[in-house]
mmCIF file of C-alpha atoms in Angstrom:
data_model
loop_
_atom_site.group_PDB
_atom_site.id
_atom_site.type_symbol
_atom_site.label_atom_id
_atom_site.label_comp_id
_atom_site.label_asym_id
_atom_site.label_seq_id
_atom_site.Cartn_x
_atom_site.Cartn_y
_atom_site.Cartn_z
ATOM 1 C CA UNK A 2 0.000 0.000 0.000
ATOM 2 C CA UNK A 3 2.798 2.418 0.891
ATOM 3 C CA UNK A 4 4.535 1.744 -2.440
ATOM 4 C CA UNK A 5 1.294 2.481 -4.285
ATOM 5 C CA UNK A 6 0.921 5.795 -2.465
ATOM 6 C CA UNK A 7 4.530 6.720 -3.262
ATOM 7 C CA UNK A 8 3.881 6.060 -6.962
ATOM 8 C CA UNK A 9 0.669 8.096 -6.885
ATOM 9 C CA UNK A 10 2.565 11.046 -5.417
ATOM 10 C CA UNK A 11 4.993 11.037 -8.330
ATOM 11 C CA UNK A 12 2.202 10.465 -10.846
ATOM 12 C CA UNK A 13 0.653 13.705 -9.599
ATOM 13 C CA UNK A 14 3.960 15.499 -10.140
ATOM 14 C CA UNK A 15 4.181 14.114 -13.688
ATOM 15 C CA UNK A 16 0.556 15.164 -14.317
ATOM 16 C CA UNK A 17 1.561 18.793 -13.734
ATOM 17 C CA UNK A 18 3.539 18.668 -16.977
ATOM 18 C CA UNK A 19 1.965 15.800 -18.919
ATOM 19 C CA UNK A 20 -1.621 17.048 -18.492
ATOM 20 C CA UNK A 21 -1.094 20.396 -20.231
ATOM 21 C CA UNK A 22 1.061 18.738 -22.918
ATOM 22 C CA UNK A 23 -1.735 16.243 -23.612
ATOM 23 C CA UNK A 24 -4.290 19.080 -23.628
ATOM 24 C CA UNK A 25 -2.217 21.060 -26.140
ATOM 25 C CA UNK A 26 -1.749 18.002 -28.386
ATOM 26 C CA UNK A 27 -5.514 17.332 -28.308
ATOM 27 C CA UNK A 28 -6.285 20.996 -28.996
ATOM 28 C CA UNK A 29 -4.008 20.978 -32.055
ATOM 29 C CA UNK A 30 -5.650 17.780 -33.349
ATOM 30 C CA UNK A 31 -9.099 19.292 -32.842
ATOM 31 C CA UNK A 32 -8.058 22.408 -34.771
ATOM 32 C CA UNK A 33 -6.490 20.298 -37.550
ATOM 33 C CA UNK A 34 -9.660 18.246 -38.038
ATOM 34 C CA UNK A 35 -11.815 21.375 -38.016
ATOM 35 C CA UNK A 36 -9.519 23.096 -40.558
ATOM 36 C CA UNK A 37 -9.622 20.111 -42.909
ATOM 37 C CA UNK A 38 -13.412 19.947 -42.670
ATOM 38 C CA UNK A 39 -13.783 23.665 -43.456
ATOM 39 C CA UNK A 40 -11.072 24.051 -46.106
ATOM 40 C CA UNK A 41 -10.599 20.503 -47.418
ATOM 41 C CA UNK A 42 -11.675 19.196 -50.779
ATOM 42 C CA UNK A 43 -14.311 16.453 -50.596
ATOM 43 C CA UNK A 44 -13.629 13.155 -52.346
ATOM 44 C CA UNK A 45 -15.444 9.887 -52.395
ATOM 45 C CA UNK A 46 -13.114 7.079 -51.438
ATOM 46 C CA UNK A 47 -13.619 3.370 -51.964
ATOM 47 C CA UNK A 48 -13.401 1.404 -48.728
ATOM 48 C CA UNK A 49 -10.893 -1.365 -49.421
ATOM 49 C CA UNK A 50 -10.943 -2.787 -45.932
ATOM 50 C CA UNK A 51 -10.985 -2.157 -42.255
ATOM 51 C CA UNK A 52 -9.605 -3.731 -39.149
ATOM 52 C CA UNK A 53 -9.877 -3.738 -35.411
ATOM 53 C CA UNK A 54 -6.602 -3.747 -33.506
ATOM 54 C CA UNK A 55 -7.100 -5.137 -30.044
ATOM 55 C CA UNK A 56 -4.599 -3.906 -27.500
ATOM 56 C CA UNK A 57 -3.814 -5.082 -24.029
ATOM 57 C CA UNK A 58 -6.107 -3.876 -21.282
ATOM 58 C CA UNK A 59 -9.101 -4.105 -23.629
ATOM 59 C CA UNK A 60 -8.550 -1.001 -25.760
ATOM 60 C CA UNK A 61 -9.605 -1.359 -29.384
ATOM 61 C CA UNK A 62 -8.348 0.793 -32.238
ATOM 62 C CA UNK A 63 -10.379 0.962 -35.437
ATOM 63 C CA UNK A 64 -8.852 1.574 -38.846
ATOM 64 C CA UNK A 65 -10.449 2.153 -42.223
ATOM 65 C CA UNK A 66 -8.517 1.432 -45.424
ATOM 66 C CA UNK A 67 -9.424 3.780 -48.268
ATOM 67 C CA UNK A 68 -8.442 4.344 -51.918
ATOM 68 C CA UNK A 69 -9.368 7.348 -54.088
ATOM 69 C CA UNK A 70 -8.212 9.334 -57.088
ATOM 70 C CA UNK A 71 -7.311 12.987 -56.527
ATOM 71 C CA UNK A 72 -8.237 15.895 -58.828
ATOM 72 C CA UNK A 73 -5.316 14.995 -61.140
ATOM 73 C CA UNK A 74 -6.399 11.380 -61.430
ATOM 74 C CA UNK A 75 -3.519 10.091 -59.316
ATOM 75 C CA UNK A 76 -4.525 7.117 -57.170
ATOM 76 C CA UNK A 77 -4.047 7.339 -53.389
ATOM 77 C CA UNK A 78 -4.463 4.810 -50.599
ATOM 78 C CA UNK A 79 -4.471 5.472 -46.894
ATOM 79 C CA UNK A 80 -5.383 3.776 -43.634
ATOM 80 C CA UNK A 81 -7.184 6.123 -41.251
ATOM 81 C CA UNK A 82 -8.001 5.820 -37.568
ATOM 82 C CA UNK A 83 -11.686 6.259 -36.855
ATOM 83 C CA UNK A 84 -13.611 6.762 -33.636
ATOM 84 C CA UNK A 85 -15.165 3.827 -31.838
ATOM 85 C CA UNK A 86 -18.624 5.415 -32.188
ATOM 86 C CA UNK A 87 -18.332 5.589 -35.972
ATOM 87 C CA UNK A 88 -16.816 2.103 -36.058
ATOM 88 C CA UNK A 89 -19.825 0.710 -34.207
ATOM 89 C CA UNK A 90 -21.988 2.019 -37.051
ATOM 90 C CA UNK A 91 -19.953 0.628 -39.943
ATOM 91 C CA UNK A 92 -18.373 -2.555 -38.511
ATOM 92 C CA UNK A 93 -20.220 -5.765 -38.032
ATOM 93 C CA UNK A 94 -17.979 -8.087 -36.091
ATOM 94 C CA UNK A 95 -14.548 -7.549 -37.634
ATOM 95 C CA UNK A 96 -15.884 -6.632 -41.082
ATOM 96 C CA UNK A 97 -16.673 -3.234 -42.618
ATOM 97 C CA UNK A 98 -20.167 -2.859 -44.009
ATOM 98 C CA UNK A 99 -19.414 0.226 -46.102
ATOM 99 C CA UNK A 100 -18.477 0.512 -49.787
ATOM 100 C CA UNK A 101 -17.585 4.202 -50.032
ATOM 101 C CA UNK A 102 -16.874 7.051 -47.652
ATOM 102 C CA UNK A 103 -16.608 10.787 -48.131
ATOM 103 C CA UNK A 104 -13.218 12.078 -47.103
ATOM 104 C CA UNK A 105 -11.744 15.527 -46.987
ATOM 105 C CA UNK A 106 -8.153 16.580 -47.323
ATOM 106 C CA UNK A 107 -6.211 19.679 -48.161
ATOM 107 C CA UNK A 108 -5.215 19.474 -51.807
ATOM 108 C CA UNK A 109 -2.369 21.930 -51.174
ATOM 109 C CA UNK A 110 -0.747 19.471 -48.758
ATOM 110 C CA UNK A 111 0.165 16.228 -50.506
ATOM 111 C CA UNK A 112 0.954 14.474 -47.226
ATOM 112 C CA UNK A 113 -1.605 16.467 -45.277
ATOM 113 C CA UNK A 114 -4.201 15.128 -42.891
ATOM 114 C CA UNK A 115 -7.220 13.175 -44.079
ATOM 115 C CA UNK A 116 -10.584 13.139 -42.357
ATOM 116 C CA UNK A 117 -13.564 10.850 -42.861
ATOM 117 C CA UNK A 118 -16.363 13.415 -43.103
ATOM 118 C CA UNK A 119 -18.975 11.310 -41.282
ATOM 119 C CA UNK A 120 -16.568 10.729 -38.383
ATOM 120 C CA UNK A 121 -15.255 14.306 -38.033
ATOM 121 C CA UNK A 122 -17.792 15.561 -35.440
ATOM 122 C CA UNK A 123 -17.064 12.564 -33.196
ATOM 123 C CA UNK A 124 -13.309 12.985 -33.535
ATOM 124 C CA UNK A 125 -13.578 16.695 -32.735
ATOM 125 C CA UNK A 126 -15.684 15.859 -29.661
ATOM 126 C CA UNK A 127 -13.163 13.180 -28.575
ATOM 127 C CA UNK A 128 -10.247 15.594 -28.954
ATOM 128 C CA UNK A 129 -12.141 18.253 -26.995
ATOM 129 C CA UNK A 130 -12.807 15.769 -24.195
ATOM 130 C CA UNK A 131 -9.120 14.773 -24.180
ATOM 131 C CA UNK A 132 -8.162 18.443 -23.975
ATOM 132 C CA UNK A 133 -10.401 18.943 -20.929
ATOM 133 C CA UNK A 134 -9.027 15.797 -19.287
ATOM 134 C CA UNK A 135 -5.468 17.034 -19.832
ATOM 135 C CA UNK A 136 -6.297 20.387 -18.260
ATOM 136 C CA UNK A 137 -7.997 18.650 -15.321
ATOM 137 C CA UNK A 138 -4.996 16.343 -14.814
ATOM 138 C CA UNK A 139 -2.624 19.309 -14.788
ATOM 139 C CA UNK A 140 -4.755 21.219 -12.273
ATOM 140 C CA UNK A 141 -5.191 18.141 -10.065
ATOM 141 C CA UNK A 142 -1.442 17.541 -10.087
ATOM 142 C CA UNK A 143 -0.739 21.185 -9.336
ATOM 143 C CA UNK A 144 -3.092 21.200 -6.340
ATOM 144 C CA UNK A 145 -2.743 17.670 -4.944
ATOM 145 C CA UNK A 146 0.995 17.020 -5.232
ATOM 146 C CA UNK A 147 2.078 19.848 -2.862
ATOM 147 C CA UNK A 148 -0.644 18.787 -0.414
ATOM 148 C CA UNK A 149 0.569 15.188 -0.632
ATOM 149 C CA UNK A 150 4.190 16.206 0.020
ATOM 150 C CA UNK A 151 3.084 18.402 2.959
ATOM 151 C CA UNK A 152 1.032 15.598 4.546
ATOM 152 C CA UNK A 153 3.911 13.186 4.101
ATOM 153 C CA UNK A 154 6.369 15.639 5.710
ATOM 154 C CA UNK A 155 4.010 16.152 8.669
ATOM 155 C CA UNK A 156 3.613 12.405 9.108
ATOM 156 C CA UNK A 157 7.376 11.909 8.994
ATOM 157 C CA UNK A 158 7.934 14.694 11.549
ATOM 158 C CA UNK A 159 5.292 13.191 13.845
ATOM 159 C CA UNK A 160 6.904 9.747 13.578
ATOM 160 C CA UNK A 161 10.310 11.235 14.449
ATOM 161 C CA UNK A 162 8.823 13.029 17.475
ATOM 162 C CA UNK A 163 7.211 9.791 18.685
ATOM 163 C CA UNK A 164 10.536 7.973 18.318
ATOM 164 C CA UNK A 165 12.322 10.716 20.303
ATOM 165 C CA UNK A 166 9.660 10.561 23.058
ATOM 166 C CA UNK A 167 9.994 6.783 23.272
ATOM 167 C CA UNK A 168 13.792 7.020 23.427
ATOM 168 C CA UNK A 169 13.552 9.672 26.157
ATOM 169 C CA UNK A 170 11.165 7.453 28.140
ATOM 170 C CA UNK A 171 13.524 4.456 27.796
ATOM 171 C CA UNK A 172 16.543 6.567 28.863
ATOM 172 C CA UNK A 173 14.707 7.921 31.892
ATOM 173 C CA UNK A 174 13.620 4.436 32.987
ATOM 174 C CA UNK A 175 17.204 3.151 32.611
ATOM 175 C CA UNK A 176 18.621 6.088 34.579
ATOM 176 C CA UNK A 177 16.440 5.330 37.624
ATOM 177 C CA UNK A 178 17.846 2.521 39.810
#
């Protein structure tokens, strides 16, 4: 139990820095998706496949494999991550039940970000939630870690005082004949 508490104390310290970094990363992703949806060129892509990657601890990651020609007729293929909410609509078991999907991408950026149009609102909402969680983790770490260190220092001081009192009591009982 003590080891677990010690690790939690340091996790709170890490959250002070990791929380805002995660929030910033999520904010930038949210802005990127929004920019592509507003400024991106729409294309209809053929769904060539999809897969579910099952990770340890039960997390699933959903991917959609797409192929489409751009405005110049050049063929492109890409595998995109999609949200679990959208995946629940288009996957049946481990198979994709979708023939085509509307995508958007910035034609000016050849290696730019791609967004599945039907999934964009969910991804924006997920990124916004992640941003709020990162901010909350940073604030929690900023508030709770100093309190944790203070409580631990008080407990240590109290333990030292109790040890000194016990030693003084033992010395006084040994000094009396």
